Structures are given as C-alpha cells and as structure tokens.
JSON list of C-alpha atoms in Angstrom, two decimals:
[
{"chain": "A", "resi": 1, "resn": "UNK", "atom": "CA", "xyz": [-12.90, 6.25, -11.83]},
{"chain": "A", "resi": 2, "resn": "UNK", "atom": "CA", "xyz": [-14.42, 5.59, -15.10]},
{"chain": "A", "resi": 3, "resn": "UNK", "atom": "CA", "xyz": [-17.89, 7.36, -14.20]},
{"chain": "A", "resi": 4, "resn": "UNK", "atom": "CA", "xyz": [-15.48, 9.81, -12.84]},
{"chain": "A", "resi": 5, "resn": "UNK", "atom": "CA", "xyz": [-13.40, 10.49, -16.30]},
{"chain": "A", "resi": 6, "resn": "UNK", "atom": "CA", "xyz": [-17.08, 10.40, -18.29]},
{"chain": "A", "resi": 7, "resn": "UNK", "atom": "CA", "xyz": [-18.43, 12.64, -16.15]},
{"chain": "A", "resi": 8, "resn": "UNK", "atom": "CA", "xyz": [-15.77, 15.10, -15.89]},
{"chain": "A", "resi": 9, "resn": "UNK", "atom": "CA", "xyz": [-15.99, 15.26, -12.53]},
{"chain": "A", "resi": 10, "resn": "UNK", "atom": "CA", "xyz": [-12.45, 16.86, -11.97]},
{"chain": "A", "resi": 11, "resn": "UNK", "atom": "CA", "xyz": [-13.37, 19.61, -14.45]},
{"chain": "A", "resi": 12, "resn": "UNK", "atom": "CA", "xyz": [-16.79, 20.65, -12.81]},
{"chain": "A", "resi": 13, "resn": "UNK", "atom": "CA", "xyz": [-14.78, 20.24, -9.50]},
{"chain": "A", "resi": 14, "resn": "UNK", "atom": "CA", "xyz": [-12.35, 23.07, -10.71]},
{"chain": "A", "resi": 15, "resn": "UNK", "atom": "CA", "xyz": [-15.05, 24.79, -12.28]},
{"chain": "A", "resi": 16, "resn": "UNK", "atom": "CA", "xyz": [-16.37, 24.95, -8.77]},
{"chain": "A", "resi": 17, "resn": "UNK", "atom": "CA", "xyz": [-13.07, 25.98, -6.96]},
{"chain": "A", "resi": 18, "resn": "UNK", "atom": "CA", "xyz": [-14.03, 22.89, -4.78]},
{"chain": "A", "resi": 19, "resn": "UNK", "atom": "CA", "xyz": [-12.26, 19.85, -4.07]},
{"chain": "A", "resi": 20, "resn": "UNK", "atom": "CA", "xyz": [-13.08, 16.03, -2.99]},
{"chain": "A", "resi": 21, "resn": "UNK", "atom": "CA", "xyz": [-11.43, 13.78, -0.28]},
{"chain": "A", "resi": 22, "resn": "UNK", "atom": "CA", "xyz": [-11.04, 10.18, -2.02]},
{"chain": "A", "resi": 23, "resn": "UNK", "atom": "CA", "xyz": [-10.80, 6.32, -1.17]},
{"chain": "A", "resi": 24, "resn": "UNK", "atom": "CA", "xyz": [-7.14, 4.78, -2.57]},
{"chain": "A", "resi": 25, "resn": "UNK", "atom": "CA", "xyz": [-9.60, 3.83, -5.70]},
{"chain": "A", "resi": 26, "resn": "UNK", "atom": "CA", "xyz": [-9.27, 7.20, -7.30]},
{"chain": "A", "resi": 27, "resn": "UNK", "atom": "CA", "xyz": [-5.25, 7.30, -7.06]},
{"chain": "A", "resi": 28, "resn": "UNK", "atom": "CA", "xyz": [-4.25, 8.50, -10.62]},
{"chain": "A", "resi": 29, "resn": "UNK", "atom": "CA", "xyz": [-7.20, 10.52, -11.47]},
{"chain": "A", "resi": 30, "resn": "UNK", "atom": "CA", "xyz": [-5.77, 13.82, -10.85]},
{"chain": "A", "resi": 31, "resn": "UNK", "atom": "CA", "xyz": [-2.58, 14.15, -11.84]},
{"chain": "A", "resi": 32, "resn": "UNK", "atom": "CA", "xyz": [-2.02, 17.71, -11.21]},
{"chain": "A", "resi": 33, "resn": "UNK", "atom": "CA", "xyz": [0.74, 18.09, -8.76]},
{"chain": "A", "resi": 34, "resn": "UNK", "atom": "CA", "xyz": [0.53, 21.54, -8.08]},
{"chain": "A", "resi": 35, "resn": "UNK", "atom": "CA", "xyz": [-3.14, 22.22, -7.49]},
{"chain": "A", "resi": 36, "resn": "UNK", "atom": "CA", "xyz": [-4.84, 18.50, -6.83]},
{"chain": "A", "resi": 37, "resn": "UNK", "atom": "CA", "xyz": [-8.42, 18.50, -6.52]},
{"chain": "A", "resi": 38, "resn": "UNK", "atom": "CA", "xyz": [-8.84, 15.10, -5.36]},
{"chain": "A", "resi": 39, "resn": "UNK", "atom": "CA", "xyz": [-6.76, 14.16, -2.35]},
{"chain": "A", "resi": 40, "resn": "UNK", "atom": "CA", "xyz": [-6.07, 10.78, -1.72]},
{"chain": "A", "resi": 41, "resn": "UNK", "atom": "CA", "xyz": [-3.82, 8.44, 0.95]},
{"chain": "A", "resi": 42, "resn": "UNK", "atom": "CA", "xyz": [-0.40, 7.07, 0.40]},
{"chain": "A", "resi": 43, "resn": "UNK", "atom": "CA", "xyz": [-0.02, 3.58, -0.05]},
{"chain": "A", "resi": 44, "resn": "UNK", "atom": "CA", "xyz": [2.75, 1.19, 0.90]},
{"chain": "A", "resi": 45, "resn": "UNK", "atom": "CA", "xyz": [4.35, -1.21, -0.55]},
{"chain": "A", "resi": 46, "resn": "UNK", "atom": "CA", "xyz": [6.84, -4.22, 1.10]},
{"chain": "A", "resi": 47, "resn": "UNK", "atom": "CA", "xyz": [10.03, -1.39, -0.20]},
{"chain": "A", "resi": 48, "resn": "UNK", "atom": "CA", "xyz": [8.37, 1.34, 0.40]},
{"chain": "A", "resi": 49, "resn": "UNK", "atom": "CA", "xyz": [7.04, 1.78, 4.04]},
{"chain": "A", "resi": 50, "resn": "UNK", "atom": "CA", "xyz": [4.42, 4.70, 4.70]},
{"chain": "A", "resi": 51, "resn": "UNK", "atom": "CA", "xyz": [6.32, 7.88, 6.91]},
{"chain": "A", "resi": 52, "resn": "UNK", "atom": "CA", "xyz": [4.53, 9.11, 10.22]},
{"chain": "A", "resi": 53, "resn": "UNK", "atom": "CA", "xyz": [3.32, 11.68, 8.76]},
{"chain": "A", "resi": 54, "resn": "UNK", "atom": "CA", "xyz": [2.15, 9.93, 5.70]},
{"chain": "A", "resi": 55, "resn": "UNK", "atom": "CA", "xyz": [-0.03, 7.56, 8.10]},
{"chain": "A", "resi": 56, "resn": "UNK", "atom": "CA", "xyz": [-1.02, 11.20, 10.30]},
{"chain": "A", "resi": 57, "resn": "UNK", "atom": "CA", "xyz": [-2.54, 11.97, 6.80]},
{"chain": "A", "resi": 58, "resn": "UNK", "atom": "CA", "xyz": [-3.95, 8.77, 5.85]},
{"chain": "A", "resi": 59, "resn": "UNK", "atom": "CA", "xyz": [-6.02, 9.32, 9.64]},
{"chain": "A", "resi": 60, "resn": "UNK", "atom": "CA", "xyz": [-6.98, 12.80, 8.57]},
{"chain": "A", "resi": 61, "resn": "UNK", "atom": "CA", "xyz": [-8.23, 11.41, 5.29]},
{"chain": "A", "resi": 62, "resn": "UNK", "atom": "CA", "xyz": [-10.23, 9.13, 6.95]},
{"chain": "A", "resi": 63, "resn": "UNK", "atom": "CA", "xyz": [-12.00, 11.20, 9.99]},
{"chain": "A", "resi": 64, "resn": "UNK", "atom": "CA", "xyz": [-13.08, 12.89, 6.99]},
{"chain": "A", "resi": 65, "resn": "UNK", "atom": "CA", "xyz": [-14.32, 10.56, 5.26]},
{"chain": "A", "resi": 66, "resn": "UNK", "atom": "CA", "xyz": [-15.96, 8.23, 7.71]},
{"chain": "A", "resi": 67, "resn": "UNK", "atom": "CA", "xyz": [-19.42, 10.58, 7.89]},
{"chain": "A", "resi": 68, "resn": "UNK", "atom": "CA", "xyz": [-19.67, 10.14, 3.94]},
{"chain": "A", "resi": 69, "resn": "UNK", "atom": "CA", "xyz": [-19.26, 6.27, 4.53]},
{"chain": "A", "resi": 70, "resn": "UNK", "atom": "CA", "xyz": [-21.75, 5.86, 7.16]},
{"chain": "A", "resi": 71, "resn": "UNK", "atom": "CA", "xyz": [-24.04, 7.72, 4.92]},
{"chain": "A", "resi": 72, "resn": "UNK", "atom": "CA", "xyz": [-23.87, 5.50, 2.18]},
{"chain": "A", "resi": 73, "resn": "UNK", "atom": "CA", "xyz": [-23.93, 2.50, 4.48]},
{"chain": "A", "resi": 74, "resn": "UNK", "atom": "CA", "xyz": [-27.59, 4.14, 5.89]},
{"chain": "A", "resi": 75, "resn": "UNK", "atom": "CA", "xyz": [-28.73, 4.93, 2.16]},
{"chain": "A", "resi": 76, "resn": "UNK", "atom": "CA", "xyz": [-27.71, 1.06, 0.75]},
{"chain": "A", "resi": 77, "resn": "UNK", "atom": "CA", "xyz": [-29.83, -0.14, 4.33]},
{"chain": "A", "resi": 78, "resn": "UNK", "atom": "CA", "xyz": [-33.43, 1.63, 2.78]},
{"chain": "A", "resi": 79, "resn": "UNK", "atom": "CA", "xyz": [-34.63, -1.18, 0.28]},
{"chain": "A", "resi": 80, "resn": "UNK", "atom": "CA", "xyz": [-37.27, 1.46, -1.34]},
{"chain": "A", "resi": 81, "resn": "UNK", "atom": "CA", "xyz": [-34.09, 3.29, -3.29]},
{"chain": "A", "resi": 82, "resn": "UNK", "atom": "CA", "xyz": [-33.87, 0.19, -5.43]},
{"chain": "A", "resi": 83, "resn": "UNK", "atom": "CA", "xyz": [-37.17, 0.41, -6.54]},
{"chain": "A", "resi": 84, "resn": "UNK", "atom": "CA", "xyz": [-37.03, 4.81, -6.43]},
{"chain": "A", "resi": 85, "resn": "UNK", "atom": "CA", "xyz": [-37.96, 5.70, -10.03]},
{"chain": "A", "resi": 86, "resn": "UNK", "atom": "CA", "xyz": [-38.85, 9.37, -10.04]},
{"chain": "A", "resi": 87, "resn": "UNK", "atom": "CA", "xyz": [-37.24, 12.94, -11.11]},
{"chain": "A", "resi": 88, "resn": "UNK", "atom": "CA", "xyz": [-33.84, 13.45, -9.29]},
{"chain": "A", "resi": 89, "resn": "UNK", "atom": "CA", "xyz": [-35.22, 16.57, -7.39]},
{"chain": "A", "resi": 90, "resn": "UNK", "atom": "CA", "xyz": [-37.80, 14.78, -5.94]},
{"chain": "A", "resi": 91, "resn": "UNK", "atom": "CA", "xyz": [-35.40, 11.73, -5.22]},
{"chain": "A", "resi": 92, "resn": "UNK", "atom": "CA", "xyz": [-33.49, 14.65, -3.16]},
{"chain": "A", "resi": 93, "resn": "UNK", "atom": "CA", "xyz": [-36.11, 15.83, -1.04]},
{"chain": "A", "resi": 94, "resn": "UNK", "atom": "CA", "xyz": [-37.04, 11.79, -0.66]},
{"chain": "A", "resi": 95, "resn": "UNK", "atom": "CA", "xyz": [-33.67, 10.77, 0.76]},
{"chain": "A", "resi": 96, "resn": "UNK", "atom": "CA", "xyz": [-33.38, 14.52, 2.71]},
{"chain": "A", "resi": 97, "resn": "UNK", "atom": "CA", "xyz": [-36.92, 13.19, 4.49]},
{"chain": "A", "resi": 98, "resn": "UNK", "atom": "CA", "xyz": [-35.31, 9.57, 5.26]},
{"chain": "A", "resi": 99, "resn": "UNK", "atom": "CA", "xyz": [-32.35, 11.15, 6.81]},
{"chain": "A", "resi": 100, "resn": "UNK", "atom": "CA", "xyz": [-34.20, 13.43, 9.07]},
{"chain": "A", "resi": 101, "resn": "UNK", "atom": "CA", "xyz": [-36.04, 10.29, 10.17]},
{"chain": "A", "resi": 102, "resn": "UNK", "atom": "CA", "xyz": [-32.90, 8.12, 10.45]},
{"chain": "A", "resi": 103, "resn": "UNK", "atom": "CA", "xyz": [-31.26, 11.07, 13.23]},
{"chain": "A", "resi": 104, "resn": "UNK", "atom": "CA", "xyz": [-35.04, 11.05, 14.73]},
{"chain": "A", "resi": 105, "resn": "UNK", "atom": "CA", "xyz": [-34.78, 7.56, 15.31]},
{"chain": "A", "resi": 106, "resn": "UNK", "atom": "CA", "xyz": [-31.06, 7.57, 16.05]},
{"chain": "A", "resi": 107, "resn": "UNK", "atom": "CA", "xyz": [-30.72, 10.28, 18.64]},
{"chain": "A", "resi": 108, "resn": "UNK", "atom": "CA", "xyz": [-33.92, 8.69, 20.68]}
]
C-alpha cells in the first residue's frame, strides 16, 4: 500500500479510466465509495459473518485473480530476475520471451 500511495497508483488508475482487482492488503486505499477503482473482498469478523453474496464476490474476486498469482509464482521460480539489471523495456521483452517458453514447455 505504501508503494501504492507513493506511486499514485490510484490517480494514474483514474487517469486511465481503468481499474485493479486487489488482495484484502489494499483494503483502505480507495476510499471512494461511489466510483472505487480498486475492488477488494469483504472480510469477517467473529460479529460480523460474511453474507452469500459477499462470499459469491469474494469467489469472483478470486477467479480473477488467480491467473495474476500464478504469474508471479512462475516469475519468483526464474532465479536470473534477481540478478536482471538492464533498462525496463528490455526487462519486458526478457520476461515476455520466458513466458512464451514457460506455455511452450507447459502445454507439451
């Protein structure tokens, strides 16, 4: 949340006329009831038990966000990121390369 705030994520977000599904990390971030740009889950408490259809979205939030996981599950598995110290548009067309080999290999 704090590289978030710094970054102005939300603004460039709105900017954008985009929005971003989010982990229960980024509760509080937007605050903006009326036109939220970051949608997260509900949470429950022990007095406060989650609706059905609060848990139907909570399931939606996370079909959605399962790909982006698994992603960044694959990108923390390819040791030669740690050690990637180059211009961020060649980093792009690095990790773009190392995906098409990861479905290669995948979908064998």
């Amino acid at each position: 949340m704090t590289a978030a705030r710094h970054d102005y994520v939300l603004a460039h977000l709105r900017a954008a006329g985009l929005g971003a599904l989010a982990d229960l990390g980024f509760r509080g971030l937007d605050n903006d009831v009326r036109n939220p740009v970051i949608v997260t889950g509900f949470t429950a408490s022990r007095t406060h038990k989650l609706t059905p259809g609060q848990k139907t979205a909570n399931r939606v939030l996370a079909v959605g966000r399962a790909p982006v996981e698994h992603g960044f599950a694959h990108l923390k598995n390819w040791r030669i990121l740690t050690k990637l110290r180059a211009d961020p548009v060649r980093t792009t067309y690095l990790l773009r390369a190392l995906l098409v080999l990861t479905n290669l290999e995948i979908n064998r």
